[in-house]
Coordinates of C-alpha atoms in Angstrom, one line a residue:
M135 CA -21.9 2.8 -5.9
K136 CA -25.7 4.1 -5.2
V137 CA -28.7 3.6 -3.9
T138 CA -31.1 3.9 -6.5
S139 CA -34.1 5.8 -4.4
Y140 CA -37.9 5.6 -5.3
N141 CA -40.6 7.9 -4.7
S142 CA -42.7 5.9 -3.8
V143 CA -46.3 -11.7 16.7
Y144 CA -48.3 -10.7 14.7
R145 CA -50.1 -10.2 17.7
F146 CA -53.7 -9.1 17.8
E147 CA -54.0 -5.5 19.1
S148 CA -56.3 -6.3 22.1
L149 CA -59.8 -8.1 21.7
K150 CA -60.9 -5.3 19.2
L151 CA -59.3 -7.3 16.0
Q152 CA -61.0 -10.6 17.1
K153 CA -64.5 -9.1 16.9
L154 CA -63.9 -8.2 13.8
D155 CA -65.3 -11.5 11.5
I156 CA -62.9 -10.7 8.4
P157 CA -60.7 -13.6 7.5
L158 CA -56.5 -13.1 7.7
P159 CA -54.2 -13.5 5.0
E160 CA -52.3 -16.8 5.8
M161 CA -48.9 -14.9 5.2
D162 CA -46.1 -13.3 7.7
T163 CA -48.4 -15.1 10.4
M164 CA -45.9 -16.2 12.4
A165 CA -43.5 -14.2 14.8
P166 CA -40.2 -13.4 13.7
M167 CA -37.4 -15.5 14.3
S168 CA -34.9 -14.4 16.9
A169 CA -32.7 -11.8 15.9
T170 CA -30.2 -14.0 17.2
V171 CA -29.4 -17.0 14.9
S172 CA -27.6 -19.8 16.7
F173 CA -25.1 -21.9 14.6
P174 CA -24.3 -25.8 16.1
S175 CA -21.1 -26.3 15.8
T176 CA -20.8 -28.3 12.2
Q177 CA -22.8 -26.1 10.6
K178 CA -21.2 -23.1 11.5
S179 CA -18.5 -24.7 9.2
V180 CA -20.0 -25.3 6.3
A181 CA -21.3 -21.2 6.3
F182 CA -17.7 -20.3 6.5
D183 CA -17.0 -22.5 3.7
L184 CA -19.9 -21.4 1.3
K185 CA -19.1 -17.7 2.1
A186 CA -15.1 -18.6 0.7
N187 CA -16.4 -20.3 -2.5
T188 CA -19.0 -17.0 -3.5
S189 CA -18.9 -13.9 -4.4
A190 CA -20.6 -12.6 -1.8
P191 CA -18.5 -10.2 -0.2
F192 CA -20.6 -10.2 3.4
P193 CA -22.0 -13.2 5.6
V194 CA -24.9 -14.7 4.3
I195 CA -27.3 -17.3 6.4
P196 CA -28.2 -20.4 5.1
F197 CA -31.8 -20.8 4.9
K198 CA -34.4 -22.8 2.8
G199 CA -35.4 -21.6 -0.3
N200 CA -33.3 -20.3 -3.1
V201 CA -32.1 -17.0 -1.8
P202 CA -30.2 -16.8 1.1
H203 CA -30.5 -13.9 4.0
I204 CA -28.4 -11.4 5.6
S205 CA -28.6 -9.8 9.0
P206 CA -29.6 -6.1 10.0
E207 CA -26.2 -5.5 10.5
T208 CA -24.8 -6.6 7.2
M209 CA -27.8 -4.2 5.7
C210 CA -26.6 -1.3 7.9
K211 CA -23.1 -1.4 6.8
I212 CA -24.5 -1.8 3.3
L213 CA -26.5 1.2 3.7
S214 CA -23.6 2.8 5.3
G215 CA -21.1 2.0 2.2
S216 CA -19.3 -0.8 3.3
Y217 CA -19.4 -3.2 0.1
K218 CA -19.9 0.4 -2.5
E219 CA -16.9 -1.1 -4.3
R220 CA -18.3 -4.2 -4.9
F221 CA -21.7 -3.2 -6.4
E222 CA -22.8 -0.2 -9.0
S223 CA -26.5 0.0 -7.0
V224 CA -28.1 -1.4 -4.7
H225 CA -32.0 -2.0 -4.9
I226 CA -34.6 -2.7 -2.2
I227 CA -37.4 -4.1 -2.8
D228 CA -39.7 -3.7 0.6
C229 CA -42.8 -6.4 -0.7
R230 CA -45.5 -5.3 2.0
F231 CA -48.6 -4.2 0.9
N232 CA -48.9 -0.2 0.2
Y233 CA -50.5 1.1 3.1
E234 CA -47.2 -1.0 5.6
H235 CA -44.7 1.1 2.7
E236 CA -46.5 4.3 3.5
G237 CA -46.3 3.8 7.4
G238 CA -42.4 3.3 7.0
H239 CA -39.7 2.2 4.9
I240 CA -36.0 2.0 4.6
K241 CA -34.5 4.6 2.9
G242 CA -34.6 4.5 -0.7
S243 CA -36.5 1.4 -1.4
L244 CA -39.1 0.4 -3.9
N245 CA -42.6 -0.7 -2.7
C246 CA -43.6 -3.6 -5.1
N247 CA -44.5 -7.9 -4.7
D248 CA -45.8 -7.6 -8.2
P249 CA -43.1 -9.7 -10.1
A250 CA -44.2 -8.4 -13.6
F251 CA -43.5 -5.2 -12.7
L252 CA -39.8 -6.1 -11.5
K253 CA -39.3 -8.4 -14.3
E254 CA -40.3 -5.0 -17.0
K255 CA -37.8 -2.8 -14.6
F256 CA -34.9 -5.0 -13.9
F257 CA -34.8 -7.4 -17.0
K258 CA -35.8 -6.0 -20.2
D259 CA -32.6 -4.2 -19.7
P260 CA -29.9 -5.9 -16.8
M261 CA -28.0 -3.7 -14.7
E262 CA -24.7 -4.6 -14.0
K263 CA -23.2 -5.5 -10.5
A264 CA -26.7 -4.8 -9.4
L265 CA -27.9 -5.9 -5.4
V266 CA -30.9 -6.7 -4.8
I267 CA -32.6 -7.0 -1.6
F268 CA -36.0 -8.0 -0.6
H269 CA -37.9 -7.8 2.5
C270 CA -41.4 -7.9 3.8
E271 CA -42.6 -7.4 7.6
F272 CA -40.5 -10.3 9.0
S273 CA -39.5 -12.0 5.7
Q274 CA -41.3 -15.0 6.6
N275 CA -43.4 -15.4 3.6
R276 CA -44.2 -12.4 1.4
G277 CA -40.8 -10.7 0.7
P278 CA -38.6 -14.2 0.4
E279 CA -41.6 -15.4 -2.1
V280 CA -41.4 -12.7 -4.4
A281 CA -37.1 -13.0 -4.1
S282 CA -37.8 -16.7 -5.3
I283 CA -39.9 -15.9 -8.4
F284 CA -37.3 -13.0 -9.0
R285 CA -34.6 -15.8 -8.8
S286 CA -36.8 -17.9 -11.4
I287 CA -37.7 -15.2 -13.9
D288 CA -33.6 -15.0 -13.9
R289 CA -33.5 -18.8 -14.4
K290 CA -36.0 -18.6 -17.1
M291 CA -34.5 -15.8 -19.0
N292 CA -30.9 -17.7 -18.9
K293 CA -32.4 -21.5 -19.7
E294 CA -29.8 -21.3 -22.4
C295 CA -27.1 -20.6 -19.9
Y296 CA -27.7 -22.4 -16.9
P297 CA -25.9 -21.4 -14.6
K298 CA -25.4 -17.9 -15.3
L299 CA -27.8 -15.2 -14.0
F300 CA -28.3 -11.4 -14.7
Y301 CA -28.3 -11.1 -10.7
P302 CA -26.5 -13.3 -8.5
N303 CA -26.4 -10.9 -5.9
V304 CA -30.3 -11.4 -5.0
Y305 CA -30.9 -11.6 -0.9
V306 CA -33.3 -11.5 1.7
L307 CA -33.5 -9.5 4.9
H308 CA -33.4 -11.5 8.0
G309 CA -36.1 -10.5 10.5
G310 CA -37.9 -7.7 7.6
Y311 CA -38.4 -4.4 8.3
K312 CA -39.9 -5.0 12.1
D313 CA -36.0 -6.2 13.2
F314 CA -34.1 -3.8 10.7
Y315 CA -36.2 -0.6 11.9
N316 CA -36.0 -1.8 16.0
K317 CA -32.5 -2.2 15.6
Y318 CA -31.6 1.1 12.9
P319 CA -34.7 3.6 13.1
E320 CA -32.3 6.5 11.5
W321 CA -31.8 4.3 8.3
C322 CA -35.7 4.5 8.0
D323 CA -38.6 7.1 6.7
G324 CA -41.6 6.8 8.9
G325 CA -42.4 4.2 11.5
Y326 CA -43.7 0.8 11.4
T327 CA -47.0 0.1 10.4
K328 CA -48.4 -3.6 10.8
M329 CA -49.9 -5.5 8.3
V330 CA -52.4 -6.6 11.0
N331 CA -53.9 -3.4 12.3
I332 CA -57.6 -2.0 13.3
D333 CA -57.6 0.7 10.9
A334 CA -56.6 -2.1 7.7
R335 CA -59.2 -4.1 8.8
T336 CA -61.8 -2.2 8.9
N337 CA -61.3 -0.1 5.9
G338 CA -61.0 -3.0 4.0
D339 CA -56.9 -2.7 3.0
L340 CA -55.8 -5.4 4.5
V341 CA -58.0 -7.8 2.3
R342 CA -57.6 -5.6 -1.2
G343 CA -53.4 -5.7 -0.4
N344 CA -53.9 -9.7 0.1
S345 CA -56.0 -10.3 -2.8
Q346 CA -54.0 -8.2 -5.4
Y347 CA -50.5 -9.7 -4.0
N348 CA -52.0 -13.4 -4.4
E349 CA -53.4 -12.3 -7.9
N350 CA -49.7 -11.0 -9.0
I351 CA -48.0 -14.3 -7.2
K352 CA -50.5 -16.5 -9.2
K353 CA -49.9 -15.2 -12.0
A354 CA -46.2 -14.7 -12.2
K355 CA -46.5 -18.6 -11.2
E356 CA -48.0 -19.5 -13.8
D357 CA -45.9 -17.4 -16.5
I358 CA -42.7 -19.2 -15.5
E359 CA -44.4 -23.4 -15.5
L360 CA -44.7 -22.0 -18.9
E361 CA -41.2 -22.4 -19.5
P362 CA -39.0 -25.4 -19.4
E363 CA -36.2 -26.1 -16.6
P364 CA -32.8 -25.2 -17.7
E365 CA -30.7 -28.1 -19.5
I366 CA -27.8 -28.4 -16.9
K367 CA -25.7 -29.9 -19.8
R368 CA -25.3 -26.3 -21.6
R369 CA -23.9 -24.9 -18.3
N370 CA -20.8 -23.7 -20.3
S371 CA -22.4 -23.1 -23.7
C372 CA -24.0 -19.2 -23.3
H373 CA -22.5 -15.6 -22.9
S374 CA -19.2 -16.7 -21.3
S375 CA -17.4 -13.4 -21.9
D376 CA -20.9 -11.4 -21.0
P377 CA -20.1 -9.0 -18.1
K378 CA -23.7 -9.1 -17.3
H379 CA -24.1 -13.1 -17.0
H380 CA -22.5 -14.3 -13.7
N381 CA -22.7 -17.9 -12.4
D382 CA -24.7 -18.5 -9.6
P383 CA -23.2 -17.9 -6.1
V384 CA -26.0 -19.1 -4.3
S385 CA -26.6 -22.6 -5.7
P386 CA -24.2 -24.0 -3.0
I387 CA -26.7 -23.4 -0.1
I388 CA -29.7 -24.7 -2.1
R389 CA -28.0 -28.1 -1.9
H390 CA -28.0 -28.4 1.8
N391 CA -31.3 -28.4 4.0
Y392 CA -30.9 -25.8 6.5
S393 CA -34.9 -25.5 7.1
R394 CA -33.8 -23.6 11.2
F395 CA -32.1 -20.3 9.4
D396 CA -33.9 -17.2 8.4
S397 CA -32.7 -14.0 6.6
R398 CA -29.9 -11.1 6.5
I399 CA -30.0 -8.1 4.3
N400 CA -27.3 -5.0 2.9
V401 CA -27.5 -1.5 1.5
F402 CA -25.5 1.6 0.1
D403 CA -25.3 5.8 0.2
I404 CA -29.0 6.6 0.1
P405 CA -29.3 10.7 -0.8
F406 CA -31.4 12.0 1.9

């Protein structure tokens, strides 16, 4: 299996940032959750059952939304090839702004927070056995939001085949790039550039990045809303033998309210 290679808290940095009268984007402004997620005994057993009932070969962290999370430890195992027999390709989607990605990123990652581009790349000719992992700085907002839209696009394209999907193995990296870089810098190129930093605020990169991101997300959501929801009564009526269609392994998680939990990750043999 291969990792597709692409070329491509917020605590203010002293009072200097506070003196700049520039509105901050309302995203990833929360400090990341603890890297150690504590599961109450009742929920721990539920998480085990969910894993047993899905096709995910690694542990997932139940979390709010329609895309489960994976840990930095799981991501490292994926990058190391521990699950390469399960997937033909791994795609890491870095949803941060361009200057953040240029300052440092996970090896082989694609810097993109435009769902329209991802739709063209992944759904024009769907890939088989692909693992897709999204993240941003903390995986609190941008990463999960783009991942959710990606899943909605899949649902929209397969509305006649509900609950089948082209990409059932979609995850969000828990703790985002910050957490992963702190634990596994050897799997990253470059360092770690915060979204909110003095240079990005003074040169306009922060405002431009935020404006473009909001425009991308707004358009993507409008496009999705134009299509009706899939009809559950057709769940077994379409592409039953098509290897590119898979039953959704994530849906059991969505039925529970795990608002306390956050994300987790994975990847494979990256050519350096």
